[in-house]
Amino acid sequence: MVCGKGNNGGDGMVIARHLHNRGAYVEVFLLSEVDALSADARTQHEILRRMDVEVRVIRDTEGVEDLRTYLEEVHLCVDAIIGTGLSSPLSGIVREVVEVINLSMAPVYAVDIPTGIDATTGRIMGEAIRAESTGTFGLLKLGHVLLPGSIHCGETEIHDIGIPQRAVFDAQIKTEALDEQVVKSMLSVRPPAFHKGDAGRVHIVGGSPGMTGAPCLAGSAALRMGAGLITVVTPESLRPIVEAKQMEVMTHGIPDEGKGYFTPAMIPALMEVISKADVIVVGPGLGMTDTMPAFVKELISRIKVPFLLDADALNALSGEADTLQRATSPCILTPHPGEMARLTKETIESIEAARIDSARHLAEEERVTVILKGARTVVATPKGDIFINTTGNPYMASGGMGDALTGMIAALASQGLSPNDAACAGVFLHGLSADLLVRDHPMTPVTATDVIGNIPGALQQLLGEPPPEE
């Protein structure tokens, strides 16, 4: 046990006591003089002293070297140096000890959170323990979920310490990790008489020369995710190309005078088509022209059903996020950090440095649901609630992934999920599909088509066998 002077160190000494009582050989290394321990930690130290459990104080480099030697023979190292109270980068003896632990071959169990991880941001404060597993209490902290902190935690287990559920509810916590239990509660089993009309109609407005694949991917994803009827609405000159790529997905061409792009003049004809939809997607492969901003802004004000804005529909609003206030129906945005930066007139660096705050501010200010994509995708609701996705992996870094995600979310919304639930379930299942692929084929890049094809596998993993009919 490597213990600090605070209550985290006290927890480590409690672990030492219980392991000693169960017959394990334990030794405690203390990074503090006894007089400097917190009251609780001092109490636990006194208990160990009376039990004749050896406690060594690391005061200098010689003490650090003693720890290095000892770590060569142990079966487990418990990190109980600093928990959630870390407020400044590690330095001095503490940092040396962390480096020695990381260089050892001993597996590490972290108490509450690995030493060196900022519990509120997941950032590394100079140096941080790399643990195989972490045990925390009551609820997860942001540092357990956000990168790079989540990597340093290894497998994280939450221990019940008797916090009443009512107290958790009354605390009105506005940030939640998306896991299987949360997402499963958002989905339901279809009744026997369910038909394609019940599954909803999704219309996808997109496509331009060289980018007809984007709306097709979104359509395929919507189909696999269970939407009943999907129509890709594209400029008429591109319709034959789109139609050739699709089987179960319908197409509709809007007269475009052979230009291959949507223009404001096409909106009356477009509205007549998409008025039949339950959910509308605008953006995949839309392309950017001089008139595209006017086209997108006009659509936002005229759509009467829930809709998603993705890709070039977001780029068309660069620097004009307040345009979203024209919407009279629920709106979901799916920006990656670059699109988010353009939309909000911020830098990518500032967006990435404060992903939760950036997503929440835009969602509350413009009254939309925001999905800020990336490692640990953030979903922010108009009321300021935050959901952090826990699925997904770096092997998803390829073109078309955003189109697949958009189609999945649209399909979930078309089947009756609220915009917020559709966003949460969509990002979770999107990442889960890719995680299952990488599990079966380690270190192998996956494509959007792979992810779409494995949606049934992700659903099976999440839902398991359906319950028997009553």
Tab-separated table of C-alpha atoms in Angstrom:
chain	number	residue	atom	x	y	z
A	1	MET	CA	0.000	0.000	0.000
A	2	VAL	CA	1.402	3.376	-1.001
A	3	CYS	CA	-0.514	5.935	1.035
A	4	GLY	CA	-0.668	9.710	1.082
A	5	LYS	CA	-1.421	11.972	4.021
A	6	GLY	CA	-5.106	12.573	3.302
A	7	ASN	CA	-8.263	10.504	3.483
A	8	ASN	CA	-7.280	8.590	0.345
A	9	GLY	CA	-4.257	7.360	2.264
A	10	GLY	CA	-6.562	6.478	5.140
A	11	ASP	CA	-8.624	4.344	2.763
A	12	GLY	CA	-5.441	2.577	1.709
A	13	MET	CA	-4.638	1.759	5.328
A	14	VAL	CA	-8.157	0.364	5.800
A	15	ILE	CA	-7.513	-1.931	2.826
A	16	ALA	CA	-4.205	-2.948	4.399
A	17	ARG	CA	-5.981	-3.850	7.647
A	18	HIS	CA	-8.600	-6.024	5.950
A	19	LEU	CA	-6.039	-7.813	3.784
A	20	HIS	CA	-3.866	-8.426	6.839
A	21	ASN	CA	-6.850	-9.894	8.674
A	22	ARG	CA	-7.421	-12.253	5.748
A	23	GLY	CA	-3.880	-13.560	5.899
A	24	ALA	CA	-2.172	-11.494	3.225
A	25	TYR	CA	1.304	-10.129	3.810
A	26	VAL	CA	0.994	-6.370	3.533
A	27	GLU	CA	3.413	-3.519	3.885
A	28	VAL	CA	2.502	0.144	3.927
A	29	PHE	CA	4.651	2.919	2.471
A	30	LEU	CA	3.591	6.305	3.784
A	31	LEU	CA	4.349	9.554	1.940
A	32	SER	CA	3.992	11.673	5.050
A	33	GLU	CA	5.133	11.949	8.613
A	34	VAL	CA	2.505	10.615	10.987
A	35	ASP	CA	1.957	14.034	12.555
A	36	ALA	CA	0.956	15.460	9.152
A	37	LEU	CA	-1.757	12.871	8.453
A	38	SER	CA	-5.402	13.878	8.285
A	39	ALA	CA	-7.456	12.952	11.338
A	40	ASP	CA	-9.045	9.921	9.668
A	41	ALA	CA	-5.742	8.734	8.223
A	42	ARG	CA	-4.061	9.115	11.624
A	43	THR	CA	-6.758	6.928	13.170
A	44	GLN	CA	-6.170	4.207	10.579
A	45	HIS	CA	-2.410	4.447	11.078
A	46	GLU	CA	-2.836	3.913	14.816
A	47	ILE	CA	-4.941	0.802	14.152
A	48	LEU	CA	-2.189	-0.619	11.924
A	49	ARG	CA	0.446	0.170	14.542
A	50	ARG	CA	-1.485	-1.793	17.161
A	51	MET	CA	-1.833	-4.692	14.705
A	52	ASP	CA	1.957	-4.711	14.139
A	53	VAL	CA	1.535	-4.021	10.414
A	54	GLU	CA	4.786	-2.489	9.217
A	55	VAL	CA	4.536	1.089	7.982
A	56	ARG	CA	7.524	2.725	6.286
A	57	VAL	CA	7.757	6.467	5.744
A	58	ILE	CA	9.263	7.602	2.434
A	59	ARG	CA	11.181	10.766	3.214
A	60	ASP	CA	13.793	10.950	0.476
A	61	THR	CA	15.279	9.283	-2.609
A	62	GLU	CA	16.547	6.411	-0.479
A	63	GLY	CA	12.979	5.671	0.572
A	64	VAL	CA	11.876	5.780	-3.061
A	65	GLU	CA	14.561	3.220	-3.925
A	66	ASP	CA	13.357	0.968	-1.104
A	67	LEU	CA	9.903	1.073	-2.671
A	68	ARG	CA	11.363	0.272	-6.104
A	69	THR	CA	13.070	-2.826	-4.692
A	70	TYR	CA	9.968	-3.939	-2.815
A	71	LEU	CA	7.773	-3.616	-5.912
A	72	GLU	CA	9.871	-6.259	-7.679
A	73	GLU	CA	8.344	-8.972	-5.494
A	74	VAL	CA	4.753	-7.919	-4.775
A	75	HIS	CA	1.609	-9.361	-6.323
A	76	LEU	CA	-0.314	-6.086	-6.083
A	77	CYS	CA	0.390	-2.414	-5.460
A	78	VAL	CA	-2.432	-0.288	-4.059
A	79	ASP	CA	-2.308	3.401	-5.031
A	80	ALA	CA	-3.807	5.405	-2.177
A	81	ILE	CA	-1.626	8.489	-2.502
A	82	ILE	CA	-3.997	11.234	-3.668
A	83	GLY	CA	-7.654	10.863	-4.600
A	84	THR	CA	-10.147	13.382	-5.893
A	85	GLY	CA	-8.618	16.312	-4.020
A	86	LEU	CA	-5.698	16.858	-6.411
A	87	SER	CA	-5.439	20.525	-7.377
A	88	SER	CA	-1.900	20.997	-8.730
A	89	PRO	CA	0.624	18.997	-10.797
A	90	LEU	CA	2.555	16.295	-8.973
A	91	SER	CA	6.073	17.201	-7.919
A	92	GLY	CA	8.907	16.153	-5.637
A	93	ILE	CA	8.861	12.807	-3.862
A	94	VAL	CA	5.237	12.135	-4.821
A	95	ARG	CA	6.022	12.378	-8.522
A	96	GLU	CA	9.118	10.196	-8.088
A	97	VAL	CA	7.024	7.540	-6.361
A	98	VAL	CA	4.403	7.601	-9.124
A	99	GLU	CA	7.118	7.159	-11.755
A	100	VAL	CA	8.625	4.228	-9.838
A	101	ILE	CA	5.231	2.517	-9.550
A	102	ASN	CA	4.592	2.966	-13.277
A	103	LEU	CA	7.992	1.469	-14.141
A	104	SER	CA	7.397	-1.601	-11.981
A	105	MET	CA	5.803	-4.802	-13.205
A	106	ALA	CA	3.365	-4.883	-10.294
A	107	PRO	CA	-0.338	-4.600	-11.168
A	108	VAL	CA	-1.850	-1.491	-9.607
A	109	TYR	CA	-5.221	-0.990	-7.950
A	110	ALA	CA	-6.143	2.686	-7.507
A	111	VAL	CA	-8.306	3.861	-4.627
A	112	ASP	CA	-11.035	6.250	-5.862
A	113	ILE	CA	-8.989	7.577	-8.818
A	114	PRO	CA	-5.364	7.074	-9.917
A	115	THR	CA	-2.969	9.552	-8.350
A	116	GLY	CA	-2.235	12.361	-10.806
A	117	ILE	CA	-5.628	12.423	-12.543
A	118	ASP	CA	-7.768	15.539	-12.164
A	119	ALA	CA	-11.101	14.100	-11.023
A	120	THR	CA	-13.119	16.885	-12.674
A	121	THR	CA	-11.444	16.952	-16.109
A	122	GLY	CA	-9.624	13.645	-16.596
A	123	ARG	CA	-6.395	15.518	-17.320
A	124	ILE	CA	-2.975	14.267	-16.213
A	125	MET	CA	-1.459	16.569	-13.621
A	126	GLY	CA	2.203	16.197	-14.509
A	127	GLU	CA	2.363	12.420	-14.064
A	128	ALA	CA	-0.279	9.828	-13.237
A	129	ILE	CA	-0.535	6.245	-12.038
A	130	ARG	CA	-1.448	3.720	-14.728
A	131	ALA	CA	-3.766	1.323	-12.942
A	132	GLU	CA	-5.152	-2.025	-14.035
A	133	SER	CA	-8.272	-1.331	-12.021
A	134	THR	CA	-9.817	1.414	-9.923
A	135	GLY	CA	-12.364	1.242	-7.147
A	136	THR	CA	-14.459	4.329	-6.558
A	137	PHE	CA	-17.325	5.056	-4.200
A	138	GLY	CA	-20.935	6.020	-4.717
A	139	LEU	CA	-20.765	7.499	-8.209
A	140	LEU	CA	-18.294	7.892	-11.046
A	141	LYS	CA	-16.329	11.114	-11.297
A	142	LEU	CA	-15.709	12.878	-14.604
A	143	GLY	CA	-12.066	11.846	-14.417
A	144	HIS	CA	-13.110	8.187	-14.623
A	145	VAL	CA	-14.927	8.789	-17.907
A	146	LEU	CA	-13.056	11.542	-19.746
A	147	LEU	CA	-9.787	10.950	-21.573
A	148	PRO	CA	-6.982	10.441	-20.792
A	149	GLY	CA	-8.078	9.772	-17.220
A	150	SER	CA	-10.292	6.834	-18.158
A	151	ILE	CA	-7.316	5.033	-19.735
A	152	HIS	CA	-5.266	5.391	-16.543
A	153	CYS	CA	-8.172	4.015	-14.480
A	154	GLY	CA	-8.276	0.674	-16.277
A	155	GLU	CA	-11.406	-1.222	-15.262
A	156	THR	CA	-13.420	0.955	-12.882
A	157	GLU	CA	-15.761	-0.550	-10.297
A	158	ILE	CA	-18.237	1.489	-8.258
A	159	HIS	CA	-18.603	0.428	-4.624
A	160	ASP	CA	-21.834	1.080	-2.743
A	161	ILE	CA	-21.088	2.922	0.493
A	162	GLY	CA	-24.694	3.456	1.488
A	163	ILE	CA	-25.532	6.727	-0.248
A	164	PRO	CA	-29.370	6.720	-0.467
A	165	GLN	CA	-30.817	6.824	-3.973
A	166	ARG	CA	-33.063	9.649	-2.819
A	167	ALA	CA	-30.017	11.731	-1.954
A	168	VAL	CA	-28.581	11.137	-5.417
A	169	PHE	CA	-31.887	12.140	-7.009
A	170	ASP	CA	-32.225	15.261	-4.870
A	171	ALA	CA	-28.705	16.340	-5.810
A	172	GLN	CA	-30.011	16.932	-9.372
A	173	ILE	CA	-26.782	15.754	-10.970
A	174	LYS	CA	-26.689	17.093	-14.532
A	175	THR	CA	-23.871	14.925	-15.907
A	176	GLU	CA	-24.232	11.202	-16.578
A	177	ALA	CA	-22.105	8.512	-18.190
A	178	LEU	CA	-23.821	6.580	-20.961
A	179	ASP	CA	-23.547	2.882	-20.207
A	180	GLU	CA	-25.559	-0.210	-21.094
A	181	GLN	CA	-27.991	0.224	-18.221
A	182	VAL	CA	-28.786	3.842	-19.079
A	183	VAL	CA	-29.206	3.236	-22.809
A	184	LYS	CA	-31.169	0.011	-22.382
A	185	SER	CA	-33.767	1.939	-20.389
A	186	MET	CA	-34.334	4.180	-23.423
A	187	LEU	CA	-35.254	1.326	-25.773
A	188	SER	CA	-38.258	-0.969	-25.873
A	189	VAL	CA	-39.278	-4.245	-27.478
A	190	ARG	CA	-41.615	-3.952	-30.460
A	191	PRO	CA	-45.168	-5.235	-29.941
A	192	PRO	CA	-46.343	-8.092	-32.195
A	193	ALA	CA	-48.554	-5.867	-34.386
A	194	PHE	CA	-45.782	-3.349	-35.085
A	195	HIS	CA	-45.481	-2.371	-38.780
A	196	LYS	CA	-43.263	-0.160	-40.931
A	197	GLY	CA	-45.548	2.815	-40.492
A	198	ASP	CA	-44.992	2.586	-36.749
A	199	ALA	CA	-41.232	2.548	-37.328
A	200	GLY	CA	-41.407	6.004	-38.848
A	201	ARG	CA	-40.412	7.807	-42.021
A	202	VAL	CA	-36.941	9.311	-42.335
A	203	HIS	CA	-36.091	11.728	-45.145
A	204	ILE	CA	-32.420	12.531	-45.771
A	205	VAL	CA	-31.678	15.748	-47.662
A	206	GLY	CA	-28.198	15.628	-49.115
A	207	GLY	CA	-25.854	14.777	-51.918
A	208	SER	CA	-23.716	16.788	-54.307
A	209	PRO	CA	-21.209	15.893	-57.039
A	210	GLY	CA	-18.615	13.531	-55.591
A	211	MET	CA	-20.469	13.118	-52.279
A	212	THR	CA	-23.495	10.971	-53.050
A	213	GLY	CA	-22.173	8.266	-50.744
A	214	ALA	CA	-22.852	10.331	-47.616
A	215	PRO	CA	-26.669	10.365	-47.761
A	216	CYS	CA	-26.611	6.731	-48.859
A	217	LEU	CA	-24.617	5.749	-45.776
A	218	ALA	CA	-27.035	7.686	-43.575
A	219	GLY	CA	-29.931	5.901	-45.271
A	220	SER	CA	-28.381	2.469	-44.796
A	221	ALA	CA	-27.724	3.221	-41.123
A	222	ALA	CA	-31.298	4.392	-40.602
A	223	LEU	CA	-32.543	1.191	-42.203
A	224	ARG	CA	-30.363	-1.046	-40.018
A	225	MET	CA	-31.396	0.946	-36.942
A	226	GLY	CA	-35.029	0.125	-37.629
A	227	ALA	CA	-36.646	3.059	-39.423
A	228	GLY	CA	-39.645	1.876	-41.422
A	229	LEU	CA	-39.352	3.966	-44.583
A	230	ILE	CA	-36.267	5.916	-45.639
A	231	THR	CA	-36.053	8.321	-48.556
A	232	VAL	CA	-32.894	10.023	-49.776
A	233	VAL	CA	-33.920	13.361	-51.273
A	234	THR	CA	-31.251	14.649	-53.627
A	235	PRO	CA	-30.871	16.918	-56.683
A	236	GLU	CA	-32.556	15.248	-59.662
A	237	SER	CA	-29.334	15.091	-61.678
A	238	LEU	CA	-27.808	12.912	-58.937
A	239	ARG	CA	-30.826	10.695	-58.344
A	240	PRO	CA	-29.744	7.891	-60.741
A	241	ILE	CA	-26.389	7.655	-58.943
A	242	VAL	CA	-28.018	7.523	-55.521
A	243	GLU	CA	-30.646	5.053	-56.690
A	244	ALA	CA	-27.980	2.711	-58.018
A	245	LYS	CA	-26.371	2.552	-54.569
A	246	GLN	CA	-29.537	1.746	-52.622
A	247	MET	CA	-31.849	-1.249	-52.434
A	248	GLU	CA	-34.319	-0.882	-49.561
A	249	VAL	CA	-33.946	2.907	-49.399
A	250	MET	CA	-36.157	5.041	-51.642
A	251	THR	CA	-34.971	8.097	-53.558
A	252	HIS	CA	-36.594	11.304	-54.704
A	253	GLY	CA	-35.040	13.842	-57.029
A	254	ILE	CA	-35.706	17.593	-56.801
A	255	PRO	CA	-35.394	19.428	-60.157
A	256	ASP	CA	-32.014	21.203	-60.130
A	257	GLU	CA	-31.397	22.332	-63.736
A	258	GLY	CA	-28.497	19.884	-63.877
A	259	LYS	CA	-26.474	21.750	-61.227
A	260	GLY	CA	-26.112	18.861	-58.796
A	261	TYR	CA	-26.582	21.126	-55.755
A	262	PHE	CA	-29.527	22.284	-53.701
A	263	THR	CA	-30.462	25.960	-54.036
A	264	PRO	CA	-33.052	28.158	-52.286
A	265	ALA	CA	-35.215	28.015	-55.414
A	266	MET	CA	-35.685	24.268	-54.849
A	267	ILE	CA	-37.205	24.664	-51.375
A	268	PRO	CA	-40.914	24.724	-52.395
A	269	ALA	CA	-40.563	21.410	-54.244
A	270	LEU	CA	-38.413	20.007	-51.458
A	271	MET	CA	-40.905	20.936	-48.741
A	272	GLU	CA	-43.676	19.166	-50.600
A	273	VAL	CA	-41.643	15.939	-50.461
A	274	ILE	CA	-40.302	16.086	-46.916
A	275	SER	CA	-43.637	17.138	-45.432
A	276	LYS	CA	-44.455	13.424	-45.257
A	277	ALA	CA	-41.484	12.644	-42.984
A	278	ASP	CA	-41.476	11.993	-39.242
A	279	VAL	CA	-37.802	12.956	-38.971
A	280	ILE	CA	-35.636	14.913	-41.411
A	281	VAL	CA	-31.863	14.859	-41.832
A	282	VAL	CA	-30.155	17.777	-43.570
A	283	GLY	CA	-26.492	17.804	-44.446
A	284	PRO	CA	-24.835	14.536	-45.521
A	285	GLY	CA	-22.882	15.275	-48.698
A	286	LEU	CA	-24.733	18.561	-49.136
A	287	GLY	CA	-21.682	20.430	-50.420
A	288	MET	CA	-20.898	24.114	-50.010
A	289	THR	CA	-21.946	26.772	-52.540
A	290	ASP	CA	-22.574	30.498	-52.298
A	291	THR	CA	-26.298	29.914	-51.836
A	292	MET	CA	-26.087	26.964	-49.433
A	293	PRO	CA	-26.276	29.135	-46.262
A	294	ALA	CA	-29.529	30.698	-47.477
A	295	PHE	CA	-30.876	27.244	-48.382
A	296	VAL	CA	-30.145	25.785	-44.936
A	297	LYS	CA	-31.451	28.812	-43.031
A	298	GLU	CA	-34.732	28.728	-44.918
A	299	LEU	CA	-35.138	25.004	-44.249
A	300	ILE	CA	-34.535	25.475	-40.521
A	301	SER	CA	-37.419	27.922	-40.274
A	302	ARG	CA	-39.820	25.770	-42.322
A	303	ILE	CA	-39.322	22.209	-41.038
A	304	LYS	CA	-42.215	21.114	-38.803
A	305	VAL	CA	-40.886	17.803	-37.436
A	306	PRO	CA	-37.761	16.846	-35.452
A	307	PHE	CA	-34.654	17.265	-37.597
A	308	LEU	CA	-30.901	16.737	-37.569
A	309	LEU	CA	-28.258	19.052	-38.992
A	310	ASP	CA	-24.974	17.416	-39.942
A	311	ALA	CA	-21.839	18.104	-41.970
A	312	ASP	CA	-22.292	20.889	-44.536
A	313	ALA	CA	-25.605	21.957	-43.027
A	314	LEU	CA	-23.535	22.960	-40.000
A	315	ASN	CA	-20.825	24.546	-42.127
A	316	ALA	CA	-23.501	26.631	-43.826
A	317	LEU	CA	-24.229	28.210	-40.435
A	318	SER	CA	-20.597	29.092	-39.661
A	319	GLY	CA	-20.516	31.933	-37.170
A	320	GLU	CA	-24.304	32.168	-37.166
A	321	ALA	CA	-25.420	29.696	-34.528
A	322	ASP	CA	-28.211	32.058	-33.510
A	323	THR	CA	-29.956	31.094	-36.764
A	324	LEU	CA	-30.998	27.936	-34.927
A	325	GLN	CA	-33.443	29.998	-32.889
A	326	ARG	CA	-35.621	30.198	-35.995
A	327	ALA	CA	-36.437	26.508	-35.615
A	328	THR	CA	-39.964	25.665	-34.521
A	329	SER	CA	-39.260	21.932	-34.124
A	330	PRO	CA	-36.733	19.988	-32.021
A	331	CYS	CA	-33.276	20.109	-33.579
A	332	ILE	CA	-30.237	17.860	-33.120
A	333	LEU	CA	-26.753	19.018	-34.145
A	334	THR	CA	-23.921	16.537	-34.757
A	335	PRO	CA	-20.703	18.592	-35.069
A	336	HIS	CA	-17.152	17.335	-34.810
A	337	PRO	CA	-14.759	19.805	-33.123
A	338	GLY	CA	-13.927	21.571	-36.399
A	339	GLU	CA	-17.577	22.123	-37.276
A	340	MET	CA	-18.272	23.178	-33.696
A	341	ALA	CA	-15.467	25.730	-33.848
A	342	ARG	CA	-16.761	27.208	-37.106
A	343	LEU	CA	-20.330	27.291	-35.838
A	344	THR	CA	-19.461	29.067	-32.586
A	345	LYS	CA	-16.560	31.226	-33.837
A	346	GLU	CA	-14.178	29.518	-31.415
A	347	THR	CA	-10.932	27.630	-32.008
A	348	ILE	CA	-10.694	23.848	-32.147
A	349	GLU	CA	-8.222	24.036	-29.260
A	350	SER	CA	-10.662	25.918	-27.034
A	351	ILE	CA	-13.474	23.517	-27.927
A	352	GLU	CA	-11.353	20.475	-27.093
A	353	ALA	CA	-10.118	22.044	-23.857
A	354	ALA	CA	-13.692	22.464	-22.593
A	355	ARG	CA	-15.820	19.950	-24.480
A	356	ILE	CA	-18.566	19.699	-21.875
A	357	ASP	CA	-18.871	23.444	-21.345
A	358	SER	CA	-18.810	24.141	-25.101
A	359	ALA	CA	-21.557	21.630	-25.860
A	360	ARG	CA	-23.694	22.717	-22.921
A	361	HIS	CA	-23.434	26.428	-23.764
A	362	LEU	CA	-24.507	25.919	-27.387
A	363	ALA	CA	-27.362	23.587	-26.411
A	364	GLU	CA	-28.749	25.953	-23.791
A	365	GLU	CA	-28.207	29.129	-25.809
A	366	GLU	CA	-29.858	27.874	-29.014
A	367	ARG	CA	-32.300	25.398	-27.399
A	368	VAL	CA	-31.038	22.397	-29.367
A	369	THR	CA	-29.569	18.968	-28.636
A	370	VAL	CA	-25.829	19.000	-29.334
A	371	ILE	CA	-23.722	15.929	-30.055
A	372	LEU	CA	-20.077	16.996	-29.890
A	373	LYS	CA	-18.336	14.078	-31.547
A	374	GLY	CA	-14.879	12.775	-30.726
A	375	ALA	CA	-13.224	10.572	-28.134
A	376	ARG	CA	-15.874	10.460	-25.403
A	377	THR	CA	-18.652	12.065	-27.433
A	378	VAL	CA	-20.660	14.580	-25.399
A	379	VAL	CA	-24.449	14.910	-25.693
A	380	ALA	CA	-25.851	18.181	-24.319
A	381	THR	CA	-29.575	18.871	-23.984
A	382	PRO	CA	-31.417	22.210	-24.181
A	383	LYS	CA	-31.842	22.075	-20.388
A	384	GLY	CA	-28.096	21.718	-19.855
A	385	ASP	CA	-27.987	18.019	-18.995
A	386	ILE	CA	-24.814	16.267	-20.146
A	387	PHE	CA	-24.320	12.653	-21.207
A	388	ILE	CA	-20.815	11.322	-21.873
A	389	ASN	CA	-20.514	8.332	-24.169
A	390	THR	CA	-18.348	5.436	-23.009
A	391	THR	CA	-18.166	3.451	-26.255
A	392	GLY	CA	-16.081	3.890	-29.394
A	393	ASN	CA	-12.412	3.495	-30.256
A	394	PRO	CA	-9.665	5.068	-32.406
A	395	TYR	CA	-10.109	2.484	-35.172
A	396	MET	CA	-13.307	4.316	-36.165
A	397	ALA	CA	-11.312	7.251	-37.547
A	398	SER	CA	-12.497	7.124	-41.156
A	399	GLY	CA	-14.823	8.932	-43.524
A	400	GLY	CA	-18.533	8.253	-43.350
A	401	MET	CA	-18.714	7.521	-39.614
A	402	GLY	CA	-20.645	10.727	-38.994
A	403	ASP	CA	-23.127	9.875	-41.740
A	404	ALA	CA	-23.729	6.473	-40.166
A	405	LEU	CA	-24.267	8.055	-36.755
A	406	THR	CA	-26.712	10.601	-38.154
A	407	GLY	CA	-28.780	7.893	-39.808
A	408	MET	CA	-28.888	5.828	-36.626
A	409	ILE	CA	-30.073	8.760	-34.529
A	410	ALA	CA	-32.712	9.710	-37.091
A	411	ALA	CA	-34.054	6.155	-37.094
A	412	LEU	CA	-34.330	6.084	-33.316
A	413	ALA	CA	-36.145	9.423	-33.321
A	414	SER	CA	-38.517	8.183	-36.019
A	415	GLN	CA	-39.472	5.262	-33.769
A	416	GLY	CA	-40.638	7.532	-30.989
A	417	LEU	CA	-37.557	8.301	-28.913
A	418	SER	CA	-37.181	11.885	-27.760
A	419	PRO	CA	-34.402	13.874	-29.472
A	420	ASN	CA	-32.263	13.578	-26.342
A	421	ASP	CA	-32.769	9.819	-25.956
A	422	ALA	CA	-32.271	9.226	-29.685
A	423	ALA	CA	-28.993	11.137	-29.533
A	424	CYS	CA	-27.769	9.212	-26.483
A	425	ALA	CA	-28.792	5.771	-27.717
A	426	GLY	CA	-27.438	6.498	-31.191
A	427	VAL	CA	-23.948	7.508	-30.101
A	428	PHE	CA	-23.728	4.603	-27.654
A	429	LEU	CA	-24.786	1.951	-30.180
A	430	HIS	CA	-22.607	3.505	-32.900
A	431	GLY	CA	-19.539	3.139	-30.687
A	432	LEU	CA	-20.597	-0.252	-29.354
A	433	SER	CA	-20.901	-1.637	-32.880
A	434	ALA	CA	-17.316	-0.580	-33.578
A	435	ASP	CA	-16.080	-1.872	-30.213
A	436	LEU	CA	-17.470	-5.329	-30.935
A	437	LEU	CA	-15.757	-5.360	-34.326
A	438	VAL	CA	-12.398	-4.395	-32.823
A	439	ARG	CA	-12.849	-6.948	-30.046
A	440	ASP	CA	-13.177	-9.682	-32.660
A	441	HIS	CA	-10.458	-8.240	-34.915
A	442	PRO	CA	-7.975	-6.378	-32.690
A	443	MET	CA	-6.138	-3.348	-34.069
A	444	THR	CA	-8.123	-3.519	-37.309
A	445	PRO	CA	-9.581	-0.264	-38.679
A	446	VAL	CA	-13.333	-0.336	-39.212
A	447	THR	CA	-15.362	1.496	-41.839
A	448	ALA	CA	-18.755	3.127	-41.657
A	449	THR	CA	-20.151	0.226	-43.668
A	450	ASP	CA	-18.713	-2.208	-41.107
A	451	VAL	CA	-20.358	-0.302	-38.259
A	452	ILE	CA	-23.710	-0.201	-40.040
A	453	GLY	CA	-23.558	-3.918	-40.769
A	454	ASN	CA	-22.861	-4.699	-37.124
A	455	ILE	CA	-25.766	-2.688	-35.693
A	456	PRO	CA	-27.724	-5.940	-35.103
A	457	GLY	CA	-24.761	-7.250	-33.121
A	458	ALA	CA	-24.665	-4.096	-31.019
A	459	LEU	CA	-28.395	-4.331	-30.324
A	460	GLN	CA	-28.051	-7.986	-29.362
A	461	GLN	CA	-25.183	-7.138	-27.025
A	462	LEU	CA	-27.228	-4.373	-25.405
A	463	LEU	CA	-30.658	-5.972	-25.218
A	464	GLY	CA	-29.870	-9.677	-25.111
A	465	GLU	CA	-32.678	-12.116	-25.732
A	466	PRO	CA	-36.097	-10.436	-25.892
A	467	PRO	CA	-38.428	-11.249	-22.997
A	468	PRO	CA	-41.036	-13.964	-23.616
A	469	GLU	CA	-44.454	-12.821	-24.737
A	470	GLU	CA	-47.063	-12.704	-21.987
